[in-house]
Coordinates of C-alpha atoms in Angstrom, one line a residue:
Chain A
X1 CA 0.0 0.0 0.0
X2 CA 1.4 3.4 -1.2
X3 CA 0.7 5.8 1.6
X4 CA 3.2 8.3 0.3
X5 CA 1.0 8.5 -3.2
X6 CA -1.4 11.6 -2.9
X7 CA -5.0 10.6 -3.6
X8 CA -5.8 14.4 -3.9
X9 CA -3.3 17.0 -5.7
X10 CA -2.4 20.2 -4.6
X11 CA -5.0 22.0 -6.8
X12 CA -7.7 19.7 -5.0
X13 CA -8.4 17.5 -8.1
X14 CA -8.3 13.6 -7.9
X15 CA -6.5 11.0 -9.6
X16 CA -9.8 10.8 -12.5
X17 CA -10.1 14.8 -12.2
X18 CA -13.0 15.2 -9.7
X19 CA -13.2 17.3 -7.1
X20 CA -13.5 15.0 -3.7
X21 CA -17.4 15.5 -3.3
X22 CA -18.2 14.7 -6.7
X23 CA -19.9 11.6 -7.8
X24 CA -19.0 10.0 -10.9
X25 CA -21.1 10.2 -14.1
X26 CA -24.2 8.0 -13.8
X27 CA -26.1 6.8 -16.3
X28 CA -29.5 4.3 -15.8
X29 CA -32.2 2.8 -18.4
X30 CA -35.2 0.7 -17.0
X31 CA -36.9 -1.8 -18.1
X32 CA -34.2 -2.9 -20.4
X33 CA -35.8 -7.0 -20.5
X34 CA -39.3 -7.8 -21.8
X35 CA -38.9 -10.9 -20.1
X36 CA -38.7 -10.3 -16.2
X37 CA -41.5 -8.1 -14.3
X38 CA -38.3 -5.4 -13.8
X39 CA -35.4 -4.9 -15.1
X40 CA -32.8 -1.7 -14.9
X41 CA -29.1 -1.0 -16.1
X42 CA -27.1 1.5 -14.8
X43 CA -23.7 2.5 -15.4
X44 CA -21.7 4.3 -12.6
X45 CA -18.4 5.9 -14.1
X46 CA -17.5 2.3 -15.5
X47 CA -19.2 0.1 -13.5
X48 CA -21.8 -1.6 -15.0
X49 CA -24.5 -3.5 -13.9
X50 CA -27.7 -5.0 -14.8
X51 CA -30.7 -5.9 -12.5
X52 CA -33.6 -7.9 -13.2
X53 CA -36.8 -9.5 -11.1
X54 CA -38.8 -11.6 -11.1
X55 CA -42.0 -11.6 -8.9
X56 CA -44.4 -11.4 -6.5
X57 CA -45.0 -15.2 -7.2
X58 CA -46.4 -18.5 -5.9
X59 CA -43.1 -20.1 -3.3
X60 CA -41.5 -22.4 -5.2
X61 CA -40.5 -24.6 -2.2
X62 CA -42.8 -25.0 0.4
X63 CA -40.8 -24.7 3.4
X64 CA -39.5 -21.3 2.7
X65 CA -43.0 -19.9 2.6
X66 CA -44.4 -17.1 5.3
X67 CA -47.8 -16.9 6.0
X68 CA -47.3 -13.1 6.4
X69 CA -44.8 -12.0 4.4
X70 CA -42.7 -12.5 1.4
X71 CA -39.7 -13.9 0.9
X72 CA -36.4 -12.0 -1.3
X73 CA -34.1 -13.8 -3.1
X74 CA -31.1 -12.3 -4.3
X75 CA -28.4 -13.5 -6.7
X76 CA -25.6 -11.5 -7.0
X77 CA -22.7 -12.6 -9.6
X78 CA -20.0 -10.9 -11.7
X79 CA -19.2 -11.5 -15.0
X80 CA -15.9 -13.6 -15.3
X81 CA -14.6 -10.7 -17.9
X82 CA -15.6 -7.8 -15.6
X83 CA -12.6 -7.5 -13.9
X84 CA -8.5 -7.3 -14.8
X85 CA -8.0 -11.1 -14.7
X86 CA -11.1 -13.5 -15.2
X87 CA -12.9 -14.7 -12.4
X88 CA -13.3 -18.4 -12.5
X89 CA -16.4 -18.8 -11.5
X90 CA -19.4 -15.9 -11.9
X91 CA -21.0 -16.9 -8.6
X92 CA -21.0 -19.2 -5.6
X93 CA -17.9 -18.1 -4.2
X94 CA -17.9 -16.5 -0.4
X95 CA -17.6 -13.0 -2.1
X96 CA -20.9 -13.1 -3.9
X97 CA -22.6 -14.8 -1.3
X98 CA -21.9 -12.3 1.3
X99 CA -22.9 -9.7 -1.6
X100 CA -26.0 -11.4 -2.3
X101 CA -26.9 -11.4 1.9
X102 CA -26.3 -7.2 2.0
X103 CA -28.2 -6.6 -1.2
X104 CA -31.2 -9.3 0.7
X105 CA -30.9 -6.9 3.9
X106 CA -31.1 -3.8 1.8
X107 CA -34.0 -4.7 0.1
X108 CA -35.6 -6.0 2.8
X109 CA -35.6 -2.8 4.5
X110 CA -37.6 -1.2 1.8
X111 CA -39.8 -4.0 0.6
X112 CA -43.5 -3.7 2.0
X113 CA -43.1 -7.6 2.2
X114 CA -46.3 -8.1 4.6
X115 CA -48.4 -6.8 1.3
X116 CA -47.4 -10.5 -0.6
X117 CA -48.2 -13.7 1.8
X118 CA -46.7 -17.2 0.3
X119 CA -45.0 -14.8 -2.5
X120 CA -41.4 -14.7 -3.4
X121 CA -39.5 -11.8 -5.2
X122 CA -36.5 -13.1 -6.9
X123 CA -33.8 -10.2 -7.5
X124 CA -31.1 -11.4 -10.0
X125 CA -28.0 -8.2 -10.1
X126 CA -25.2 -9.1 -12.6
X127 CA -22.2 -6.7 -12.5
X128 CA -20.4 -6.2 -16.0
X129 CA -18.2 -4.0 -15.7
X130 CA -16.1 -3.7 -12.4
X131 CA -14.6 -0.4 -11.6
X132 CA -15.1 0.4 -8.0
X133 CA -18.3 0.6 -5.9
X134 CA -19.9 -2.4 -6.8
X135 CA -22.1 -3.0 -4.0
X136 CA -23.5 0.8 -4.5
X137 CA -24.4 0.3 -8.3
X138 CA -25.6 -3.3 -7.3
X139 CA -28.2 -1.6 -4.6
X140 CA -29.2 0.9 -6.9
X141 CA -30.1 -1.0 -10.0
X142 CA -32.1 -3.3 -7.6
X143 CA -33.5 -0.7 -6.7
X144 CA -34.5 0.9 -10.4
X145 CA -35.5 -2.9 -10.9
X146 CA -37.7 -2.9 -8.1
X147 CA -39.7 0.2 -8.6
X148 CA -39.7 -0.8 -12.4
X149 CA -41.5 -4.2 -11.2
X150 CA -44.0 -1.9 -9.4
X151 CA -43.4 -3.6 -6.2
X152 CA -44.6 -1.1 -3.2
X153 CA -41.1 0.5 -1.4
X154 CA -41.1 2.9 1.1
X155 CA -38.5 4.8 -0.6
X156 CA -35.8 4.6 -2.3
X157 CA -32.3 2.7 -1.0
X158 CA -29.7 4.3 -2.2
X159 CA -26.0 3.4 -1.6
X160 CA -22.1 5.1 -1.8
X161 CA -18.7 5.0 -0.7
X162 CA -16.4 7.2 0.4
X163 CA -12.8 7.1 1.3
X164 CA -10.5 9.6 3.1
X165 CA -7.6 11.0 1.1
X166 CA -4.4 13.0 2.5
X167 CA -5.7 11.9 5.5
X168 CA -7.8 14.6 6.2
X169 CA -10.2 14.9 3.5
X170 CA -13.4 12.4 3.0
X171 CA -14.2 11.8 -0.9
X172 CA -16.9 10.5 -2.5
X173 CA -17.8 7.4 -4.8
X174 CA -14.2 5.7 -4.9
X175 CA -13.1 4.3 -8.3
X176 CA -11.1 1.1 -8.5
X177 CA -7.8 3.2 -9.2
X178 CA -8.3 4.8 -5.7
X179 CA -9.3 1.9 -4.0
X180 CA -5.9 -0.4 -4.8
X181 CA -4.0 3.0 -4.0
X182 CA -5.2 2.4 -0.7
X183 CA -7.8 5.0 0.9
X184 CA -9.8 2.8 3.8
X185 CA -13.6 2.8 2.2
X186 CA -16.9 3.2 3.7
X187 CA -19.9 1.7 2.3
X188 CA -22.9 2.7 2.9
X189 CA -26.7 2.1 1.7
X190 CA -29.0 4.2 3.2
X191 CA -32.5 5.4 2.6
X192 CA -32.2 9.1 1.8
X193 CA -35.5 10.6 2.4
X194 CA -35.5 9.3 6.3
X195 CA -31.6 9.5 6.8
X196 CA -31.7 5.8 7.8
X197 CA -28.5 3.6 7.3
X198 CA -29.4 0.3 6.2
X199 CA -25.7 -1.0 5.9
X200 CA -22.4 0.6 6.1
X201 CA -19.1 -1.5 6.0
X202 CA -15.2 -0.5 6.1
X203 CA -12.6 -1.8 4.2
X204 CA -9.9 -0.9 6.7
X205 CA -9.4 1.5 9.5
X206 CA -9.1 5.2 9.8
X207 CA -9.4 7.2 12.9
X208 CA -12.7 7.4 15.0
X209 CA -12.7 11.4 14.4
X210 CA -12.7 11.0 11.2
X211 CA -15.3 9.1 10.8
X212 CA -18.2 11.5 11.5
X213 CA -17.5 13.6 8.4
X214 CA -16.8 10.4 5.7
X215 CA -20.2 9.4 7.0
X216 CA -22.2 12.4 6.4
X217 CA -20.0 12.9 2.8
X218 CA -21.4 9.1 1.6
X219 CA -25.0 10.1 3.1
X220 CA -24.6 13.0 1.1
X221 CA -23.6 11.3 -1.4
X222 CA -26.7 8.8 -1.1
X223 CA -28.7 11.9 -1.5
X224 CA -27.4 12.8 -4.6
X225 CA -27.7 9.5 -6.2
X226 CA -31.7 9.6 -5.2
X227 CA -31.9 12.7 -6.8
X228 CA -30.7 11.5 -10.0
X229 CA -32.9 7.6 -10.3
X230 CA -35.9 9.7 -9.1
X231 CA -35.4 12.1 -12.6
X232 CA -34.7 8.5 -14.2
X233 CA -37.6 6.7 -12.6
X234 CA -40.0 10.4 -13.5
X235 CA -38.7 10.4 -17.1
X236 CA -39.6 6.5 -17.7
X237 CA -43.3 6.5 -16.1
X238 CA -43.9 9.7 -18.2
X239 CA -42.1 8.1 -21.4
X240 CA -44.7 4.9 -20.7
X241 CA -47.7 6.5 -19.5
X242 CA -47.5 8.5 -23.1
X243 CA -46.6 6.0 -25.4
X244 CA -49.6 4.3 -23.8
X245 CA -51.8 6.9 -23.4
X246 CA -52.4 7.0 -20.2
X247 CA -55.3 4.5 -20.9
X248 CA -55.6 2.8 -17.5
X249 CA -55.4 5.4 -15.7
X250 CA -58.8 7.0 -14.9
X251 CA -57.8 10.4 -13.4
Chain B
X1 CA -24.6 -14.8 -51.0
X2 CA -28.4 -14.6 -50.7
X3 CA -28.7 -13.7 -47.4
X4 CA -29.3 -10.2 -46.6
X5 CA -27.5 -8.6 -43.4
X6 CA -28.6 -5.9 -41.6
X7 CA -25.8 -3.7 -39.8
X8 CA -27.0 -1.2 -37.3
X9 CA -25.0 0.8 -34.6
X10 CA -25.1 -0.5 -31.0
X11 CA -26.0 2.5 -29.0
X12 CA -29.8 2.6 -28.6
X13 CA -29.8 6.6 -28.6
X14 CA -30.3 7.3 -32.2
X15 CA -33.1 4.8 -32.4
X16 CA -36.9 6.7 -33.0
X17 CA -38.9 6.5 -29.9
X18 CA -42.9 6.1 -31.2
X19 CA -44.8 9.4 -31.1
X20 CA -46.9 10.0 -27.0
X21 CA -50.4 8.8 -28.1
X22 CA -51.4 12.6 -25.9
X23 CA -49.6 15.3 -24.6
X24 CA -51.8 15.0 -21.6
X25 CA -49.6 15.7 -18.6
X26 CA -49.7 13.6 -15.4
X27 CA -48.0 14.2 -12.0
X28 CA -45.8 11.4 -11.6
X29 CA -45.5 10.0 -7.7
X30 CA -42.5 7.8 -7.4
X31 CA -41.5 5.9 -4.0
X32 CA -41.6 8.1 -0.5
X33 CA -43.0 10.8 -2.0
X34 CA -45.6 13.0 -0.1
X35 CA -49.4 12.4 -1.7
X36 CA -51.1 14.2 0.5
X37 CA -49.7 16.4 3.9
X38 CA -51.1 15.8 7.1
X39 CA -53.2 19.2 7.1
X40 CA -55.3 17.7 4.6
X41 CA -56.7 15.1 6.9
X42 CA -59.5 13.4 4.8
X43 CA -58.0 10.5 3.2
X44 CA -58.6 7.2 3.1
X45 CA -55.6 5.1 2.3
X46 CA -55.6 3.5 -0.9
X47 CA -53.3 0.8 -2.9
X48 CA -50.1 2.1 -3.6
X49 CA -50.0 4.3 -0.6
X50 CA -48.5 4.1 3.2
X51 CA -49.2 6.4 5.7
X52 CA -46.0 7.8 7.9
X53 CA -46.3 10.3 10.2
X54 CA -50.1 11.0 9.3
X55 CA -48.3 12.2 5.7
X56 CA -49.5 9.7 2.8
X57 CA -46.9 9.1 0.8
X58 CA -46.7 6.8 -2.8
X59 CA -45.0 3.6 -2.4
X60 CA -45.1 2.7 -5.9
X61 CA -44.1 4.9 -9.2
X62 CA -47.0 5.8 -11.0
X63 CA -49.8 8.5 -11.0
X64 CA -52.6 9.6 -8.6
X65 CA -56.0 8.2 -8.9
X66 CA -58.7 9.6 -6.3
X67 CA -62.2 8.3 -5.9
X68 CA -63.8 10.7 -3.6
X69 CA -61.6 10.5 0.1
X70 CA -60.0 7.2 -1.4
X71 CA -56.6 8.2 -2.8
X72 CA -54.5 5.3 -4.4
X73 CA -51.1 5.7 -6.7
X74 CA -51.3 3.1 -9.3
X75 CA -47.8 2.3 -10.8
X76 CA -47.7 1.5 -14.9
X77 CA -46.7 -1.6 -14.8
X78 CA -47.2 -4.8 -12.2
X79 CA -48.1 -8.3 -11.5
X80 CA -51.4 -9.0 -13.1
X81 CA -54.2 -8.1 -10.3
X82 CA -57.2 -10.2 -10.8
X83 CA -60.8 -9.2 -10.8
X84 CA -64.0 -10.6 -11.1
X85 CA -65.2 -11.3 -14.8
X86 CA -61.7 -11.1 -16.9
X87 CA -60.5 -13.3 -19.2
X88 CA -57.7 -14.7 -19.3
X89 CA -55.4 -17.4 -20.6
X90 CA -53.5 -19.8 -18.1
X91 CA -51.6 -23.0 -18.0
X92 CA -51.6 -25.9 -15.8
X93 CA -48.9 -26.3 -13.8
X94 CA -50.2 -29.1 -11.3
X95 CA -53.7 -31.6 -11.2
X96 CA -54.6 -31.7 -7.2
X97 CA -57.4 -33.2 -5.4
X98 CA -60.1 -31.5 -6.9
X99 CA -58.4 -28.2 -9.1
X100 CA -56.0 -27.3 -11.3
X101 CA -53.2 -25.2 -9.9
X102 CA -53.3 -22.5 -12.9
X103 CA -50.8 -19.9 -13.6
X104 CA -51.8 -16.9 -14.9
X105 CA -48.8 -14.2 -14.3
X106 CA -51.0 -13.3 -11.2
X107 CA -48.5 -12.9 -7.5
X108 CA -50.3 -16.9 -6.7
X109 CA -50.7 -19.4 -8.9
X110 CA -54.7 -19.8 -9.4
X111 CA -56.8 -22.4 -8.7
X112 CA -59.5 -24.4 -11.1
X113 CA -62.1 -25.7 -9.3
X114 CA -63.3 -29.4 -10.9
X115 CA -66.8 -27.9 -9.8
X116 CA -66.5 -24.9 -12.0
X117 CA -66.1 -26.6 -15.1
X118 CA -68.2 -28.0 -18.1
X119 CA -67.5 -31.3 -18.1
X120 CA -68.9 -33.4 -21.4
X121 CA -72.5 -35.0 -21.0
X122 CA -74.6 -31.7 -20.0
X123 CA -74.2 -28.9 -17.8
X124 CA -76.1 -30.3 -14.5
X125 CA -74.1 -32.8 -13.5
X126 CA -73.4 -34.5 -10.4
X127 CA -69.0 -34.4 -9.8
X128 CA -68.5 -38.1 -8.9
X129 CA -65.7 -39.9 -7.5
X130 CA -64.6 -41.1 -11.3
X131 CA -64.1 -37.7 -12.1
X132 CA -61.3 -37.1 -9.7
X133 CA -59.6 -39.9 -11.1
X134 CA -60.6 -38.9 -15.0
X135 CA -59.3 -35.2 -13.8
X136 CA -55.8 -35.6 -15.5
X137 CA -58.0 -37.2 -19.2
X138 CA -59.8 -33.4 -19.5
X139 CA -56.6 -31.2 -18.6
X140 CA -52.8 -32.2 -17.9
X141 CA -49.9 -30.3 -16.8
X142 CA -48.5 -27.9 -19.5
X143 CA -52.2 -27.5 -21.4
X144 CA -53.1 -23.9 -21.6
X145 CA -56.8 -23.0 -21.1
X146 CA -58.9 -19.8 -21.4
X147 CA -60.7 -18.9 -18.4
X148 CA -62.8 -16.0 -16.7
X149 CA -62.0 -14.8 -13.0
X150 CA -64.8 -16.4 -10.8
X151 CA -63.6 -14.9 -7.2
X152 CA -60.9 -13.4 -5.7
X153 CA -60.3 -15.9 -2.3
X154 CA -59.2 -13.5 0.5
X155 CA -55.4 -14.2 0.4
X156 CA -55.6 -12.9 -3.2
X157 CA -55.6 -16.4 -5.0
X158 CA -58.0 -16.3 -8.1
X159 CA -61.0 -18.8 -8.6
X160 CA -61.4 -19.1 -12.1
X161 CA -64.0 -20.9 -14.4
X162 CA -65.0 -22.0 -17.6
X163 CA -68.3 -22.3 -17.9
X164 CA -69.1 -21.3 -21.4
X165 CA -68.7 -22.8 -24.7
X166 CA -65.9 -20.2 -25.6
X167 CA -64.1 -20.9 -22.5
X168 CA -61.8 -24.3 -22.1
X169 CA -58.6 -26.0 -23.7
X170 CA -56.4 -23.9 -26.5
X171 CA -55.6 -26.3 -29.2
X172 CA -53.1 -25.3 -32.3
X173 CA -52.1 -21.6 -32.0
X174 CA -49.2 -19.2 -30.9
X175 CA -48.5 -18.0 -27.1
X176 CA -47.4 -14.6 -26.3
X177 CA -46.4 -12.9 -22.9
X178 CA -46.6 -9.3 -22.4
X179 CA -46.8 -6.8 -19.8
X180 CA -50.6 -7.5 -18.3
X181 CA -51.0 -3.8 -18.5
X182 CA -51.2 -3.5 -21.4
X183 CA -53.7 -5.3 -22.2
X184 CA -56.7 -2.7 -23.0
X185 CA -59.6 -3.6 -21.2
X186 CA -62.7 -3.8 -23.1
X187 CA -65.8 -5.8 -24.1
X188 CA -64.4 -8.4 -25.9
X189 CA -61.4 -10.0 -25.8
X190 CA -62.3 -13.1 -28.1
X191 CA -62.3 -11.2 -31.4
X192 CA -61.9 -12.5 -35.1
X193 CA -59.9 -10.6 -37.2
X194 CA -60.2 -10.5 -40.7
X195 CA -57.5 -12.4 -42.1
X196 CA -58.4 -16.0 -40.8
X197 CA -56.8 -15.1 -37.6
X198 CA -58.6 -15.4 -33.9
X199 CA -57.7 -14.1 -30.5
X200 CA -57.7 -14.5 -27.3
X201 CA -56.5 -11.2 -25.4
X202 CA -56.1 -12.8 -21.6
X203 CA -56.4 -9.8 -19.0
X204 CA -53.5 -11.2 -17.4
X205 CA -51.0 -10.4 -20.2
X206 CA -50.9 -13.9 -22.2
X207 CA -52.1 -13.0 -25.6
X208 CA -53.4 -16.8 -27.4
X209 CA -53.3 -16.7 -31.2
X210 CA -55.3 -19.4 -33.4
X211 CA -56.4 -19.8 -36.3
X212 CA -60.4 -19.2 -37.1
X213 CA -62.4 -22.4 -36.7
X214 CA -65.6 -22.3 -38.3
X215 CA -67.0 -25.8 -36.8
X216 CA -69.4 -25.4 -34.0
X217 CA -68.6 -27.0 -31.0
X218 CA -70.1 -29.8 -29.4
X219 CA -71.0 -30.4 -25.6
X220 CA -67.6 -31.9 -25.1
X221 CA -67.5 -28.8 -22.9
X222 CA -64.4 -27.6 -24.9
X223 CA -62.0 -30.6 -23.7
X224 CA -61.5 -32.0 -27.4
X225 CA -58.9 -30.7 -29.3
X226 CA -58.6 -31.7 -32.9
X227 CA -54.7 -31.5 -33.3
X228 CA -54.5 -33.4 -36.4
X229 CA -56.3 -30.8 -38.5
X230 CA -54.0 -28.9 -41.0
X231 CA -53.6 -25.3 -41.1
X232 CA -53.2 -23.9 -44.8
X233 CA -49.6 -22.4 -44.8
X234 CA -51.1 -18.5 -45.0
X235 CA -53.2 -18.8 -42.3
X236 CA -50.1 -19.9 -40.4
X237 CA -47.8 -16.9 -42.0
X238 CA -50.7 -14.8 -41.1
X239 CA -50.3 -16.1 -37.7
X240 CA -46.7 -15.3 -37.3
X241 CA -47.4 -12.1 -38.7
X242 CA -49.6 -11.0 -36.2
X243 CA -47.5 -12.7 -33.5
X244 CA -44.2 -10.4 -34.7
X245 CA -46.7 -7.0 -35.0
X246 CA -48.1 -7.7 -31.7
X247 CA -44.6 -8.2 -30.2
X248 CA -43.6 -4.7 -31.9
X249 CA -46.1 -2.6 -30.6
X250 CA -45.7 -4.5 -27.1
X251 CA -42.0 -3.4 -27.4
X252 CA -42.6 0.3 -28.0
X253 CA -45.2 0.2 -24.7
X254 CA -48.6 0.3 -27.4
X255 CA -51.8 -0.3 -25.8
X256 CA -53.0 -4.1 -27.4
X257 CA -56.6 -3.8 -28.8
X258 CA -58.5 -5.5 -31.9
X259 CA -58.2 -1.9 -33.9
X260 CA -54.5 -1.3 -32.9
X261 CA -53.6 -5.0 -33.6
X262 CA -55.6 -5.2 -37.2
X263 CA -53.6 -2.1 -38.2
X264 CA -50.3 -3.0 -37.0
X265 CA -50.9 -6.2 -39.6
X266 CA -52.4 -4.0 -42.4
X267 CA -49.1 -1.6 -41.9
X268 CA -47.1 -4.5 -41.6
X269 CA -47.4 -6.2 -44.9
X270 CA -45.0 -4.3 -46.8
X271 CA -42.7 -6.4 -44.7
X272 CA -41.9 -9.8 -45.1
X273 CA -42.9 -11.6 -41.6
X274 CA -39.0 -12.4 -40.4
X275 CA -38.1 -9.0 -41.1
X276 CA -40.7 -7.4 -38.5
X277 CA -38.6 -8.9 -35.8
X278 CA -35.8 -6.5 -36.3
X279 CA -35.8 -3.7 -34.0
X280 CA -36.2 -1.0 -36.7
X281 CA -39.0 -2.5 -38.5
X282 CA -40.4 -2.6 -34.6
X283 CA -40.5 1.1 -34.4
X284 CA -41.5 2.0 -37.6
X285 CA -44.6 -0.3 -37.3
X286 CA -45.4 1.3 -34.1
X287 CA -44.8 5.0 -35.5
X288 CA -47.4 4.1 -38.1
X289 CA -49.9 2.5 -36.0
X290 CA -49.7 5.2 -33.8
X291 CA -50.5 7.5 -36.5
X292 CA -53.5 5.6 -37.9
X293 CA -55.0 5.5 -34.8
X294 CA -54.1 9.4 -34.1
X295 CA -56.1 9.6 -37.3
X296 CA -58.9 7.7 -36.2
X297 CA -59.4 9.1 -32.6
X298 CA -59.3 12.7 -34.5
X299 CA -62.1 11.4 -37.2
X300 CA -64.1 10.4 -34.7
X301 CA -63.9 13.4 -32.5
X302 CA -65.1 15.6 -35.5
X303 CA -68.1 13.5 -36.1

């Protein structure tokens, strides 16, 4: 680990030319499948993922089944060409396990499972394009998917990273580049509108004082990210509910 | 080298979307967002909705409907939600006791009561024992059947039935699977369209193409399928042709209706049927459709 590199120059640019509270460029499209009941793709700087599900259906296996609620399934996998060297095996390992769990609890958190008894939502994310953040852009096309679906959430869950460069200075949405540079990371999914933090996760230590201010950056950053599906999520309904003609709709 | 190829570039952007059917404008409620404040205190909580905080607040993306204090956001797109007296097309995906587990895109599988049924030799007929047994000889796993909603049970599971004479097994035909909403609701979904063509438009977003049988059924009850009948070869490219239009105007979010079906097919023939399944071919069909029925809507409003 290369402590002595700077992660933020003199001028206050970063290694990919953003300030340290910007996010990078994202980019979503829903309903990108005809053949699940939601699907969403969304491209954060170079990560890329997609996101599709499937559901409120009958339980396939009768144990699983709640009386009073619905159960989430989530798969998470990666491409084997999405990274530098190919992954062997696209999922099953302990690492997309553990990624499918957070992405489960994030959901979960949102869901308004108690509306779907003996139902089952199955959330399938695939990453294509590894470049830092992948659990963010993972929770946040679920989340597109989700609301594409027209499953009922009680807002949106939205999730970021940030890091703390020089020491002294939190930053936003880490790339890849700034991750193997070595800036400890902070990931956190949150749900912006309440200020609730549904996960957050370090990749190595910094110290406690610090910590208060990297926090509120990523919420911040949660915040922005919001802002930007919402315009997404406005902009599809409208481009649907036209092309449509609003014919269901009574009002 | 006979074979043509198309080359197209990869990003979507420079693709045509179809033309908005109306430049009506909706408010659009998307998840969390305040419906109504808590000043406003007469509100009855509707689908789509959560209260927090006495605030009522849209936990779906979609637009506003109110039916006098009853306030509900309804999102454009969802699971099929049954009610009574749709059609719809399902296929059998287990033989129990005494139903048929159906599915029909719905959140639970739905059931088909053996009592809600026409079986062959007369309407009123005492359900015996032997018909339990005989229950996999009328329908089997993997048959697709039309049906109408009988009852909603209170866990949301659908009750459906068929007894009519247009109602029951789906021989010979094509199966497609689009989004249930949008499906137009309207008075009849069983309609005959011009071109030897029939169809079943299934509430529940399964859309059953056949051909147009002119032989009048029987009191089999609808259980018989002749499956050894030949279908003349344009009937059957007449078929795939209004498979591949139906799929385009799904594509490009079109309402599905008899009139918007019949003139996606008249607007497709200047293609050949294969070549309506590439994605440009899509759009322009829809662009034109949209147009005729722009045309129509505006005919009829001067009349």
């Amino acid at each position: 680990m290369s402590r002595n590199r700077e992660l933020i120059s003199k001028i206050g640019l970063r290694l990919d030319g953003r300030r340290p509270d910007e996010l990078r460029r994202i980019r979503c499209k829903m309903g990108v499948f005809s053949q699940p009941d939601g699907s969403a793709y969304i491209e954060q700087g170079l990560t890329k993922v997609l996101a599709a599900v499937y559901g409120p259906h009958q339980v396939r296996s009768r144990q699983k089944a709640q009386h009073d609620a619905c159960i989430i399934n989530t798969q998470f996998s990666m491409a084997v060409f999405s990274t530098n060297e190919r992954k062997k095996r696209p999922r099953g390992d302990r690492k997309s396990t553990e990624m499918s769990m957070h992405l489960q609890q994030a959901l979960l958190s949102v869901i308004e499972t108690d509306l779907y008894p003996w139902s089952q939502i199955d959330v399938y994310v695939e990453v294509l394009h590894a470049d830092g953040g992948i659990y963010p852009a993972c929770v946040n096309a679920a989340t597109l998917a989700v609301i594409d679906a027209g499953i009922p959430i009680k807002e949106y869950v939205c999730a970021c990273t940030a890091s703390l460069g020089n020491n002294e200075v939190p930053m936003l949405d880490v790339s890849h580049q700034e991750e193997i540079l070595g800036g400890p990371t902070l990931t956190v999914a949150a749900l912006p509108m309440s200020g609730k933090i549904v996960l957050m996760e370090m990749s190595q230590r910094f110290h406690l004082d610090h910590l208060p201010k990297v926090l509120n950056k990523a919420l911040e950053g949660c915040k922005d990210v919001k802002a930007i599906l919402d315009e997404a999520v406005k902009n599809h309904v409208s481009e649907i509910g036209s092309a449509t003609g609003w014919a269901n709709t009574t009002s | 080298m006979s074979q043509k190829i198309h080359i197209r570039s990869a990003s979507a952007s420079n693709r045509v979307r179809p033309l908005a059917a109306t430049q009506k404008y909706h408010r659009i409620f998307t998840p969390g967002e305040e419906v109504i404040k808590a000043a406003q205190t007469h509100f009855v909580r509707g689908h789509g909705t959560y209260e927090e905080g006495g605030d009522l607040k849209a936990s779906v993306a979609g637009v506003k409907e109110q039916v006098n204090k009853l306030v509900s956001v309804r999102p454009l797109k969802s699971r099929y939600n049954g009610q009574v007296g749709e059609v719809l097309v399902g296929r059998i995906l287990e033989v129990q006791q005494k139903r048929w587990k159906v599915d029909t895109n719905s959140r639970l599988d739905s059931a088909l009561l053996l009592s809600s049924v026409n079986l062959p030799g007369g309407e009123l007929r005492r359900r015996s024992a032997e018909d339990q047994h005989m229950m996999r000889e009328y329908l089997q796993e993997g048959d697709l059947i039309s049906a109408e909603v009988q009852s909603v049970f209170t866990d949301g599971t659908l009750s459906l039935h068929t007894r009519s004479l247009k109602y029951g097994k789906l021989g010979q035909g094509i199966l497609i699977k689009v989004f249930p909403s949008l499906v137009k609701k309207c008075k009849l979904h069983f309609c005959t369209l011009p071109f030897g063509v029939s169809l079943i438009l299934g509430n529940n977003g399964y859309i059953w193409i056949s051909p147009t049988s002119n032989n009048v059924e029987g009191d089999e009850g609808g259980f018989i399928q002749n499956l050894e009948e030949v279908i003349p070869k344009d009937i059957r490219e007449a078929m795939a042709r209004v498979r591949n239009s139906i799929l385009a105007l799904a594509q490009n979010y079109m309402m599905l209706f008899d009139t918007s079906i019949i003139f996606a097919y008249e607007e497709s023939l200047k293609y050949s049927v294969h070549e309506l399944l590439l994605p440009e071919t899509m759009v322009d069909l829809a662009v034109l459709t949209q147009q005729k029925l722009s045309m129509m809507e505006d005919y009829e409003f001067i009349n």
